[in-house]
Each structure stands twice: as C-alpha cells, then as structure tokens.
mmCIF file with all atom_site columns, C-alpha atoms and ligand atoms in Angstrom:
data_model
loop_
_atom_site.group_PDB
_atom_site.id
_atom_site.type_symbol
_atom_site.label_atom_id
_atom_site.label_alt_id
_atom_site.label_comp_id
_atom_site.label_asym_id
_atom_site.label_entity_id
_atom_site.label_seq_id
_atom_site.pdbx_PDB_ins_code
_atom_site.Cartn_x
_atom_site.Cartn_y
_atom_site.Cartn_z
_atom_site.occupancy
_atom_site.B_iso_or_equiv
_atom_site.pdbx_formal_charge
_atom_site.auth_seq_id
_atom_site.auth_comp_id
_atom_site.auth_asym_id
_atom_site.auth_atom_id
_atom_site.pdbx_PDB_model_num
ATOM   1   C  CA  . UNK A 1 1   ? 186.201 -105.549 -124.425 1.00 90.00 ? 1   UNK A CA  1
ATOM   2   C  CA  . UNK A 1 2   ? 183.702 -107.703 -126.306 1.00 95.00 ? 2   UNK A CA  1
ATOM   3   C  CA  . UNK A 1 3   ? 181.047 -107.065 -123.646 1.00 97.00 ? 3   UNK A CA  1
ATOM   4   C  CA  . UNK A 1 4   ? 181.199 -103.281 -123.828 1.00 98.00 ? 4   UNK A CA  1
ATOM   5   C  CA  . UNK A 1 5   ? 177.727 -101.758 -124.120 1.00 98.00 ? 5   UNK A CA  1
ATOM   6   C  CA  . UNK A 1 6   ? 176.467 -98.555  -125.736 1.00 99.00 ? 6   UNK A CA  1
ATOM   7   C  CA  . UNK A 1 7   ? 173.095 -96.841  -125.659 1.00 99.00 ? 7   UNK A CA  1
ATOM   8   C  CA  . UNK A 1 8   ? 171.837 -96.082  -129.172 1.00 99.00 ? 8   UNK A CA  1
ATOM   9   C  CA  . UNK A 1 9   ? 168.560 -94.235  -129.744 1.00 99.00 ? 9   UNK A CA  1
ATOM   10  C  CA  . UNK A 1 10  ? 166.707 -93.449  -132.958 1.00 99.00 ? 10  UNK A CA  1
ATOM   11  C  CA  . UNK A 1 11  ? 165.378 -89.918  -132.468 1.00 99.00 ? 11  UNK A CA  1
ATOM   12  C  CA  . UNK A 1 12  ? 161.847 -88.798  -133.472 1.00 99.00 ? 12  UNK A CA  1
ATOM   13  C  CA  . UNK A 1 13  ? 162.920 -87.748  -136.994 1.00 99.00 ? 13  UNK A CA  1
ATOM   14  C  CA  . UNK A 1 14  ? 164.539 -91.131  -137.561 1.00 99.00 ? 14  UNK A CA  1
ATOM   15  C  CA  . UNK A 1 15  ? 161.363 -92.938  -136.502 1.00 99.00 ? 15  UNK A CA  1
ATOM   16  C  CA  . UNK A 1 16  ? 159.121 -90.706  -138.639 1.00 98.00 ? 16  UNK A CA  1
ATOM   17  C  CA  . UNK A 1 17  ? 161.378 -91.116  -141.664 1.00 98.00 ? 17  UNK A CA  1
ATOM   18  C  CA  . UNK A 1 18  ? 161.361 -94.893  -141.466 1.00 98.00 ? 18  UNK A CA  1
ATOM   19  C  CA  . UNK A 1 19  ? 165.046 -95.262  -140.585 1.00 98.00 ? 19  UNK A CA  1
ATOM   20  C  CA  . UNK A 1 20  ? 164.614 -97.587  -137.604 1.00 99.00 ? 20  UNK A CA  1
ATOM   21  C  CA  . UNK A 1 21  ? 165.194 -100.796 -139.549 1.00 98.00 ? 21  UNK A CA  1
ATOM   22  C  CA  . UNK A 1 22  ? 168.156 -99.323  -141.405 1.00 98.00 ? 22  UNK A CA  1
ATOM   23  C  CA  . UNK A 1 23  ? 169.863 -98.237  -138.197 1.00 98.00 ? 23  UNK A CA  1
ATOM   24  C  CA  . UNK A 1 24  ? 169.229 -101.572 -136.480 1.00 99.00 ? 24  UNK A CA  1
ATOM   25  C  CA  . UNK A 1 25  ? 170.526 -103.384 -139.568 1.00 98.00 ? 25  UNK A CA  1
ATOM   26  C  CA  . UNK A 1 26  ? 173.814 -101.495 -139.510 1.00 98.00 ? 26  UNK A CA  1
ATOM   27  C  CA  . UNK A 1 27  ? 174.569 -102.456 -135.912 1.00 98.00 ? 27  UNK A CA  1
ATOM   28  C  CA  . UNK A 1 28  ? 173.392 -106.022 -136.499 1.00 98.00 ? 28  UNK A CA  1
ATOM   29  C  CA  . UNK A 1 29  ? 175.461 -106.505 -139.636 1.00 98.00 ? 29  UNK A CA  1
ATOM   30  C  CA  . UNK A 1 30  ? 178.552 -104.966 -138.071 1.00 98.00 ? 30  UNK A CA  1
ATOM   31  C  CA  . UNK A 1 31  ? 178.526 -107.795 -135.549 1.00 98.00 ? 31  UNK A CA  1
ATOM   32  C  CA  . UNK A 1 32  ? 177.124 -106.155 -132.448 1.00 98.00 ? 32  UNK A CA  1
ATOM   33  C  CA  . UNK A 1 33  ? 174.781 -108.047 -130.176 1.00 98.00 ? 33  UNK A CA  1
ATOM   34  C  CA  . UNK A 1 34  ? 171.335 -106.602 -129.435 1.00 98.00 ? 34  UNK A CA  1
ATOM   35  C  CA  . UNK A 1 35  ? 170.909 -106.471 -125.670 1.00 98.00 ? 35  UNK A CA  1
ATOM   36  C  CA  . UNK A 1 36  ? 167.752 -104.338 -125.396 1.00 99.00 ? 36  UNK A CA  1
ATOM   37  C  CA  . UNK A 1 37  ? 165.182 -102.713 -127.697 1.00 99.00 ? 37  UNK A CA  1
ATOM   38  C  CA  . UNK A 1 38  ? 161.959 -100.741 -127.228 1.00 99.00 ? 38  UNK A CA  1
ATOM   39  C  CA  . UNK A 1 39  ? 159.798 -97.938  -128.627 1.00 99.00 ? 39  UNK A CA  1
ATOM   40  C  CA  . UNK A 1 40  ? 159.278 -95.230  -126.018 1.00 98.00 ? 40  UNK A CA  1
ATOM   41  C  CA  . UNK A 1 41  ? 157.636 -91.840  -125.496 1.00 98.00 ? 41  UNK A CA  1
ATOM   42  C  CA  . UNK A 1 42  ? 159.758 -90.398  -122.697 1.00 98.00 ? 42  UNK A CA  1
ATOM   43  C  CA  . UNK A 1 43  ? 158.629 -87.476  -120.521 1.00 98.00 ? 43  UNK A CA  1
ATOM   44  C  CA  . UNK A 1 44  ? 160.249 -84.033  -120.574 1.00 98.00 ? 44  UNK A CA  1
ATOM   45  C  CA  . UNK A 1 45  ? 161.838 -84.792  -117.188 1.00 98.00 ? 45  UNK A CA  1
ATOM   46  C  CA  . UNK A 1 46  ? 163.302 -88.040  -118.491 1.00 98.00 ? 46  UNK A CA  1
ATOM   47  C  CA  . UNK A 1 47  ? 164.816 -86.305  -121.537 1.00 99.00 ? 47  UNK A CA  1
ATOM   48  C  CA  . UNK A 1 48  ? 166.206 -83.517  -119.350 1.00 98.00 ? 48  UNK A CA  1
ATOM   49  C  CA  . UNK A 1 49  ? 167.991 -86.196  -117.325 1.00 98.00 ? 49  UNK A CA  1
ATOM   50  C  CA  . UNK A 1 50  ? 169.335 -87.839  -120.468 1.00 98.00 ? 50  UNK A CA  1
ATOM   51  C  CA  . UNK A 1 51  ? 170.710 -84.507  -121.711 1.00 98.00 ? 51  UNK A CA  1
ATOM   52  C  CA  . UNK A 1 52  ? 171.551 -83.075  -118.249 1.00 98.00 ? 52  UNK A CA  1
ATOM   53  C  CA  . UNK A 1 53  ? 175.138 -82.280  -119.313 1.00 98.00 ? 53  UNK A CA  1
ATOM   54  C  CA  . UNK A 1 54  ? 173.781 -79.888  -121.947 1.00 98.00 ? 54  UNK A CA  1
ATOM   55  C  CA  . UNK A 1 55  ? 171.269 -78.032  -119.744 1.00 98.00 ? 55  UNK A CA  1
ATOM   56  C  CA  . UNK A 1 56  ? 173.288 -74.797  -119.891 1.00 98.00 ? 56  UNK A CA  1
ATOM   57  C  CA  . UNK A 1 57  ? 173.464 -74.739  -123.692 1.00 98.00 ? 57  UNK A CA  1
ATOM   58  C  CA  . UNK A 1 58  ? 171.369 -72.200  -125.588 1.00 98.00 ? 58  UNK A CA  1
ATOM   59  C  CA  . UNK A 1 59  ? 169.923 -74.950  -127.790 1.00 98.00 ? 59  UNK A CA  1
ATOM   60  C  CA  . UNK A 1 60  ? 168.759 -77.072  -124.814 1.00 98.00 ? 60  UNK A CA  1
ATOM   61  C  CA  . UNK A 1 61  ? 165.027 -76.079  -124.876 1.00 98.00 ? 61  UNK A CA  1
ATOM   62  C  CA  . UNK A 1 62  ? 164.872 -76.670  -128.635 1.00 98.00 ? 62  UNK A CA  1
ATOM   63  C  CA  . UNK A 1 63  ? 166.630 -80.021  -128.224 1.00 98.00 ? 63  UNK A CA  1
ATOM   64  C  CA  . UNK A 1 64  ? 164.111 -81.167  -125.595 1.00 98.00 ? 64  UNK A CA  1
ATOM   65  C  CA  . UNK A 1 65  ? 161.168 -79.987  -127.718 1.00 98.00 ? 65  UNK A CA  1
ATOM   66  C  CA  . UNK A 1 66  ? 162.515 -81.947  -130.702 1.00 98.00 ? 66  UNK A CA  1
ATOM   67  C  CA  . UNK A 1 67  ? 163.037 -85.058  -128.601 1.00 99.00 ? 67  UNK A CA  1
ATOM   68  C  CA  . UNK A 1 68  ? 159.408 -84.764  -127.387 1.00 98.00 ? 68  UNK A CA  1
ATOM   69  C  CA  . UNK A 1 69  ? 158.029 -84.491  -130.935 1.00 98.00 ? 69  UNK A CA  1
ATOM   70  C  CA  . UNK A 1 70  ? 157.420 -88.240  -131.319 1.00 98.00 ? 70  UNK A CA  1
ATOM   71  C  CA  . UNK A 1 71  ? 158.430 -91.679  -130.107 1.00 99.00 ? 71  UNK A CA  1
ATOM   72  C  CA  . UNK A 1 72  ? 162.040 -92.811  -130.011 1.00 99.00 ? 72  UNK A CA  1
ATOM   73  C  CA  . UNK A 1 73  ? 163.567 -96.266  -130.373 1.00 99.00 ? 73  UNK A CA  1
ATOM   74  C  CA  . UNK A 1 74  ? 165.889 -97.200  -127.524 1.00 99.00 ? 74  UNK A CA  1
ATOM   75  C  CA  . UNK A 1 75  ? 168.571 -99.850  -127.922 1.00 99.00 ? 75  UNK A CA  1
ATOM   76  C  CA  . UNK A 1 76  ? 171.553 -101.331 -126.175 1.00 99.00 ? 76  UNK A CA  1
ATOM   77  C  CA  . UNK A 1 77  ? 174.227 -102.810 -128.442 1.00 99.00 ? 77  UNK A CA  1
ATOM   78  C  CA  . UNK A 1 78  ? 177.095 -104.875 -127.101 1.00 98.00 ? 78  UNK A CA  1
ATOM   79  C  CA  . UNK A 1 79  ? 180.469 -105.830 -128.529 1.00 98.00 ? 79  UNK A CA  1
ATOM   80  C  CA  . UNK A 1 80  ? 184.098 -104.911 -129.116 1.00 98.00 ? 80  UNK A CA  1
ATOM   81  C  CA  . UNK A 1 81  ? 184.664 -101.182 -128.538 1.00 98.00 ? 81  UNK A CA  1
ATOM   82  C  CA  . UNK A 1 82  ? 180.888 -100.644 -128.869 1.00 98.00 ? 82  UNK A CA  1
ATOM   83  C  CA  . UNK A 1 83  ? 180.907 -97.039  -127.601 1.00 98.00 ? 83  UNK A CA  1
ATOM   84  C  CA  . UNK A 1 84  ? 183.636 -95.688  -129.865 1.00 98.00 ? 84  UNK A CA  1
ATOM   85  C  CA  . UNK A 1 85  ? 182.590 -97.773  -132.858 1.00 98.00 ? 85  UNK A CA  1
ATOM   86  C  CA  . UNK A 1 86  ? 178.974 -96.721  -132.363 1.00 98.00 ? 86  UNK A CA  1
ATOM   87  C  CA  . UNK A 1 87  ? 180.019 -93.069  -132.512 1.00 98.00 ? 87  UNK A CA  1
ATOM   88  C  CA  . UNK A 1 88  ? 181.992 -93.703  -135.688 1.00 98.00 ? 88  UNK A CA  1
ATOM   89  C  CA  . UNK A 1 89  ? 178.949 -95.391  -137.241 1.00 98.00 ? 89  UNK A CA  1
ATOM   90  C  CA  . UNK A 1 90  ? 176.746 -92.408  -136.265 1.00 98.00 ? 90  UNK A CA  1
ATOM   91  C  CA  . UNK A 1 91  ? 179.103 -89.781  -137.676 1.00 98.00 ? 91  UNK A CA  1
ATOM   92  C  CA  . UNK A 1 92  ? 179.768 -86.250  -136.436 1.00 98.00 ? 92  UNK A CA  1
ATOM   93  C  CA  . UNK A 1 93  ? 177.191 -84.355  -134.345 1.00 98.00 ? 93  UNK A CA  1
ATOM   94  C  CA  . UNK A 1 94  ? 176.684 -81.941  -137.249 1.00 98.00 ? 94  UNK A CA  1
ATOM   95  C  CA  . UNK A 1 95  ? 175.502 -84.078  -140.188 1.00 98.00 ? 95  UNK A CA  1
ATOM   96  C  CA  . UNK A 1 96  ? 177.128 -81.737  -142.719 1.00 98.00 ? 96  UNK A CA  1
ATOM   97  C  CA  . UNK A 1 97  ? 180.468 -82.720  -141.188 1.00 98.00 ? 97  UNK A CA  1
ATOM   98  C  CA  . UNK A 1 98  ? 179.616 -86.447  -141.152 1.00 98.00 ? 98  UNK A CA  1
ATOM   99  C  CA  . UNK A 1 99  ? 181.325 -88.710  -143.662 1.00 98.00 ? 99  UNK A CA  1
ATOM   100 C  CA  . UNK A 1 100 ? 179.171 -90.525  -146.203 1.00 98.00 ? 100 UNK A CA  1
ATOM   101 C  CA  . UNK A 1 101 ? 178.739 -94.086  -145.004 1.00 98.00 ? 101 UNK A CA  1
ATOM   102 C  CA  . UNK A 1 102 ? 177.857 -92.927  -141.503 1.00 98.00 ? 102 UNK A CA  1
ATOM   103 C  CA  . UNK A 1 103 ? 174.224 -92.807  -140.378 1.00 98.00 ? 103 UNK A CA  1
ATOM   104 C  CA  . UNK A 1 104 ? 174.137 -89.024  -140.067 1.00 98.00 ? 104 UNK A CA  1
ATOM   105 C  CA  . UNK A 1 105 ? 176.302 -88.619  -143.164 1.00 98.00 ? 105 UNK A CA  1
ATOM   106 C  CA  . UNK A 1 106 ? 173.842 -90.690  -145.176 1.00 98.00 ? 106 UNK A CA  1
ATOM   107 C  CA  . UNK A 1 107 ? 170.508 -89.571  -143.720 1.00 98.00 ? 107 UNK A CA  1
ATOM   108 C  CA  . UNK A 1 108 ? 170.716 -86.083  -142.200 1.00 98.00 ? 108 UNK A CA  1
ATOM   109 C  CA  . UNK A 1 109 ? 171.643 -82.476  -142.960 1.00 98.00 ? 109 UNK A CA  1
ATOM   110 C  CA  . UNK A 1 110 ? 171.112 -80.409  -139.807 1.00 98.00 ? 110 UNK A CA  1
ATOM   111 C  CA  . UNK A 1 111 ? 172.400 -80.719  -136.242 1.00 98.00 ? 111 UNK A CA  1
ATOM   112 C  CA  . UNK A 1 112 ? 168.916 -80.179  -134.780 1.00 98.00 ? 112 UNK A CA  1
ATOM   113 C  CA  . UNK A 1 113 ? 167.596 -83.242  -136.633 1.00 98.00 ? 113 UNK A CA  1
ATOM   114 C  CA  . UNK A 1 114 ? 170.463 -85.671  -136.661 1.00 98.00 ? 114 UNK A CA  1
ATOM   115 C  CA  . UNK A 1 115 ? 168.456 -88.921  -136.529 1.00 98.00 ? 115 UNK A CA  1
ATOM   116 C  CA  . UNK A 1 116 ? 170.176 -90.839  -133.757 1.00 98.00 ? 116 UNK A CA  1
ATOM   117 C  CA  . UNK A 1 117 ? 171.978 -90.757  -130.430 1.00 99.00 ? 117 UNK A CA  1
ATOM   118 C  CA  . UNK A 1 118 ? 174.986 -92.764  -129.281 1.00 99.00 ? 118 UNK A CA  1
ATOM   119 C  CA  . UNK A 1 119 ? 176.778 -92.768  -125.921 1.00 99.00 ? 119 UNK A CA  1
ATOM   120 C  CA  . UNK A 1 120 ? 180.055 -90.833  -125.879 1.00 98.00 ? 120 UNK A CA  1
ATOM   121 C  CA  . UNK A 1 121 ? 181.894 -92.831  -123.182 1.00 98.00 ? 121 UNK A CA  1
ATOM   122 C  CA  . UNK A 1 122 ? 181.604 -96.201  -121.476 1.00 98.00 ? 122 UNK A CA  1
ATOM   123 C  CA  . UNK A 1 123 ? 180.713 -94.463  -118.216 1.00 98.00 ? 123 UNK A CA  1
ATOM   124 C  CA  . UNK A 1 124 ? 177.976 -92.328  -119.791 1.00 98.00 ? 124 UNK A CA  1
ATOM   125 C  CA  . UNK A 1 125 ? 176.768 -95.385  -121.677 1.00 98.00 ? 125 UNK A CA  1
ATOM   126 C  CA  . UNK A 1 126 ? 176.212 -97.249  -118.417 1.00 98.00 ? 126 UNK A CA  1
ATOM   127 C  CA  . UNK A 1 127 ? 174.370 -94.225  -116.972 1.00 98.00 ? 127 UNK A CA  1
ATOM   128 C  CA  . UNK A 1 128 ? 172.166 -93.976  -120.066 1.00 99.00 ? 128 UNK A CA  1
ATOM   129 C  CA  . UNK A 1 129 ? 171.402 -97.711  -120.058 1.00 99.00 ? 129 UNK A CA  1
ATOM   130 C  CA  . UNK A 1 130 ? 170.337 -97.453  -116.399 1.00 99.00 ? 130 UNK A CA  1
ATOM   131 C  CA  . UNK A 1 131 ? 168.143 -94.432  -117.210 1.00 99.00 ? 131 UNK A CA  1
ATOM   132 C  CA  . UNK A 1 132 ? 166.435 -95.923  -120.278 1.00 99.00 ? 132 UNK A CA  1
ATOM   133 C  CA  . UNK A 1 133 ? 166.344 -99.569  -119.236 1.00 99.00 ? 133 UNK A CA  1
ATOM   134 C  CA  . UNK A 1 134 ? 165.770 -99.641  -115.462 1.00 98.00 ? 134 UNK A CA  1
ATOM   135 C  CA  . UNK A 1 135 ? 164.177 -103.057 -116.075 1.00 98.00 ? 135 UNK A CA  1
ATOM   136 C  CA  . UNK A 1 136 ? 167.590 -104.343 -117.177 1.00 98.00 ? 136 UNK A CA  1
ATOM   137 C  CA  . UNK A 1 137 ? 168.868 -105.733 -120.461 1.00 98.00 ? 137 UNK A CA  1
ATOM   138 C  CA  . UNK A 1 138 ? 168.889 -109.244 -121.921 1.00 98.00 ? 138 UNK A CA  1
ATOM   139 C  CA  . UNK A 1 139 ? 171.599 -111.773 -121.217 1.00 97.00 ? 139 UNK A CA  1
ATOM   140 C  CA  . UNK A 1 140 ? 172.063 -114.507 -123.748 1.00 98.00 ? 140 UNK A CA  1
ATOM   141 C  CA  . UNK A 1 141 ? 174.697 -116.160 -125.882 1.00 97.00 ? 141 UNK A CA  1
ATOM   142 C  CA  . UNK A 1 142 ? 174.863 -114.880 -129.458 1.00 97.00 ? 142 UNK A CA  1
ATOM   143 C  CA  . UNK A 1 143 ? 175.964 -117.904 -131.473 1.00 96.00 ? 143 UNK A CA  1
ATOM   144 C  CA  . UNK A 1 144 ? 177.075 -115.737 -134.411 1.00 96.00 ? 144 UNK A CA  1
ATOM   145 C  CA  . UNK A 1 145 ? 179.909 -114.418 -132.235 1.00 97.00 ? 145 UNK A CA  1
ATOM   146 C  CA  . UNK A 1 146 ? 181.818 -117.608 -133.042 1.00 97.00 ? 146 UNK A CA  1
ATOM   147 C  CA  . UNK A 1 147 ? 182.135 -116.119 -136.547 1.00 98.00 ? 147 UNK A CA  1
ATOM   148 C  CA  . UNK A 1 148 ? 182.732 -112.535 -135.489 1.00 98.00 ? 148 UNK A CA  1
ATOM   149 C  CA  . UNK A 1 149 ? 185.438 -112.863 -132.840 1.00 98.00 ? 149 UNK A CA  1
ATOM   150 C  CA  . UNK A 1 150 ? 188.558 -114.894 -133.723 1.00 97.00 ? 150 UNK A CA  1
HETATM 151 P  P1  . LIG B 2 .   ? 176.057 -85.982  -129.928 1.00 85.86 ? 1   LIG B P1  1
HETATM 152 O  O1  . LIG B 2 .   ? 174.582 -86.247  -130.145 1.00 85.86 ? 1   LIG B O1  1
HETATM 153 O  O2  . LIG B 2 .   ? 176.839 -86.146  -131.183 1.00 85.86 ? 1   LIG B O2  1
HETATM 154 O  O3  . LIG B 2 .   ? 176.615 -86.763  -128.766 1.00 85.86 ? 1   LIG B O3  1
HETATM 155 P  P2  . LIG B 2 .   ? 175.998 -83.718  -128.127 1.00 85.86 ? 1   LIG B P2  1
HETATM 156 O  O4  . LIG B 2 .   ? 175.871 -84.717  -127.034 1.00 85.86 ? 1   LIG B O4  1
HETATM 157 O  O5  . LIG B 2 .   ? 177.051 -82.672  -128.000 1.00 85.86 ? 1   LIG B O5  1
HETATM 158 O  O6  . LIG B 2 .   ? 176.199 -84.434  -129.542 1.00 85.86 ? 1   LIG B O6  1
HETATM 159 O  O7  . LIG B 2 .   ? 174.619 -82.964  -128.313 1.00 85.86 ? 1   LIG B O7  1
HETATM 160 C  C1  . LIG B 2 .   ? 173.407 -83.666  -128.190 1.00 85.86 ? 1   LIG B C1  1
HETATM 161 C  C2  . LIG B 2 .   ? 172.466 -83.212  -129.255 1.00 85.86 ? 1   LIG B C2  1
HETATM 162 O  O8  . LIG B 2 .   ? 172.182 -81.824  -129.099 1.00 85.86 ? 1   LIG B O8  1
HETATM 163 C  C3  . LIG B 2 .   ? 173.008 -83.345  -130.677 1.00 85.86 ? 1   LIG B C3  1
HETATM 164 O  O9  . LIG B 2 .   ? 172.837 -84.652  -131.200 1.00 85.86 ? 1   LIG B O9  1
HETATM 165 C  C4  . LIG B 2 .   ? 172.208 -82.324  -131.394 1.00 85.86 ? 1   LIG B C4  1
HETATM 166 C  C5  . LIG B 2 .   ? 172.031 -81.221  -130.371 1.00 85.86 ? 1   LIG B C5  1
HETATM 167 N  N1  . LIG B 2 .   ? 173.070 -80.214  -130.552 1.00 85.86 ? 1   LIG B N1  1
HETATM 168 C  C6  . LIG B 2 .   ? 174.392 -80.312  -130.227 1.00 85.86 ? 1   LIG B C6  1
HETATM 169 N  N2  . LIG B 2 .   ? 175.056 -79.214  -130.535 1.00 85.86 ? 1   LIG B N2  1
HETATM 170 C  C7  . LIG B 2 .   ? 174.148 -78.363  -131.065 1.00 85.86 ? 1   LIG B C7  1
HETATM 171 C  C8  . LIG B 2 .   ? 174.213 -77.042  -131.592 1.00 85.86 ? 1   LIG B C8  1
HETATM 172 N  N3  . LIG B 2 .   ? 175.355 -76.354  -131.629 1.00 85.86 ? 1   LIG B N3  1
HETATM 173 N  N4  . LIG B 2 .   ? 173.059 -76.499  -132.072 1.00 85.86 ? 1   LIG B N4  1
HETATM 174 C  C9  . LIG B 2 .   ? 171.893 -77.169  -132.034 1.00 85.86 ? 1   LIG B C9  1
HETATM 175 N  N5  . LIG B 2 .   ? 171.759 -78.417  -131.559 1.00 85.86 ? 1   LIG B N5  1
HETATM 176 C  C10 . LIG B 2 .   ? 172.869 -78.999  -131.076 1.00 85.86 ? 1   LIG B C10 1
HETATM 177 MG MG1 . LIG B 2 .   ? 176.120 -86.696  -126.758 1.00 85.86 ? 2   LIG B MG1 1
#
C-alpha cells in the first residue's frame, strides 16, 4: 500500500563518510515520503534489541561494536511497497554481491561496514519504528504525491 513504512538507518560508517545526504536524496527522489528523521547515539542495549534476531550469530559482538562506533541517522520512509523497495535500493547484505546502482553496491565493499540498514518485512519494520521512534512519526500530506501516484 502507499502508506507502507520502512525503517532506514545510516550506520556509523555512512555518517562518517558523508553519505547521509546521498542516502536521503535517493529515497526522496524515488518518491517516498519522509515520516521521521533524527541523528542518534543508541546504547548497547538498544542496539542489541534492534538486532535481537541475530544474537546467536558469531558476528553479533562485532556488529554491536561497529554500530556503537559513532552516531547513526534514523529514518522512516513511507510509500508504495516501501519495505521491499527499500531493500532493493540498499542492495544485498554483502556489498560485493550488491548491484551497482544500489546504495551498498555503490558505496561499500565489506559486509561488516555496509553503510545502511533497511527493514526486511512490514512486521519487523513496525517493530523497528516503535523501537527507534517511541515518540511517534510525523503525519502530514505530501503534495508531491499527486505527481507520484496515478
Ligand atoms: P541486512 O542488514 O541486509 O538486513 P542481516 O539483517 O542479516 O542483513 O544482518 C544485519 C547486519 O549484520 C548486516 O547488515 C551486516 C551484519 N552481518 C550479516 N551477516 C554477516 C556476516 N556473515 N558476517 C559479518 N557481518 C554480518
Ligand atoms: Mg536485517
């Protein structure tokens, strides 16, 4: 639906490398509506909740350490098939397998520094939005949608 929401996050490497504007621009230009945006320095406990599904993986401690290495930019983007389309725009988890034209395929090389996060299902997206934006997200009419949705 056109009101589907996804949680997109620029990871510490993306912030340090000056990719925040580029990543925002891609979602903006594609036609998605910005519903929430902030710079954050989450705690270890918060990140462990975000990545709870991966807590058994051998790379989990390294992943948490990386995510704690600097601020992240948290966003909610809304629009048609936002979750699936967001994942396509991000590219594969391993940047070497990501197609050029995707964010990871254009800006990353290694899985442990893959620049950005995107929700993998509508259900997980809603969980992530609740975790990262307990204050709620914006509700407004995006006038450009008249020229995006037929
Ligand atoms: P994605 O971020 O594409 O949703 P994921 O949820 O499976 O991928 O994993 C979360 C992050 O954990 C991923 O962006 C990078 C890291 N990661 C995943 N698989 C890894 C692996 N095999 N080795 C090291 N880091 C990994
Ligand atoms: Mg994931």
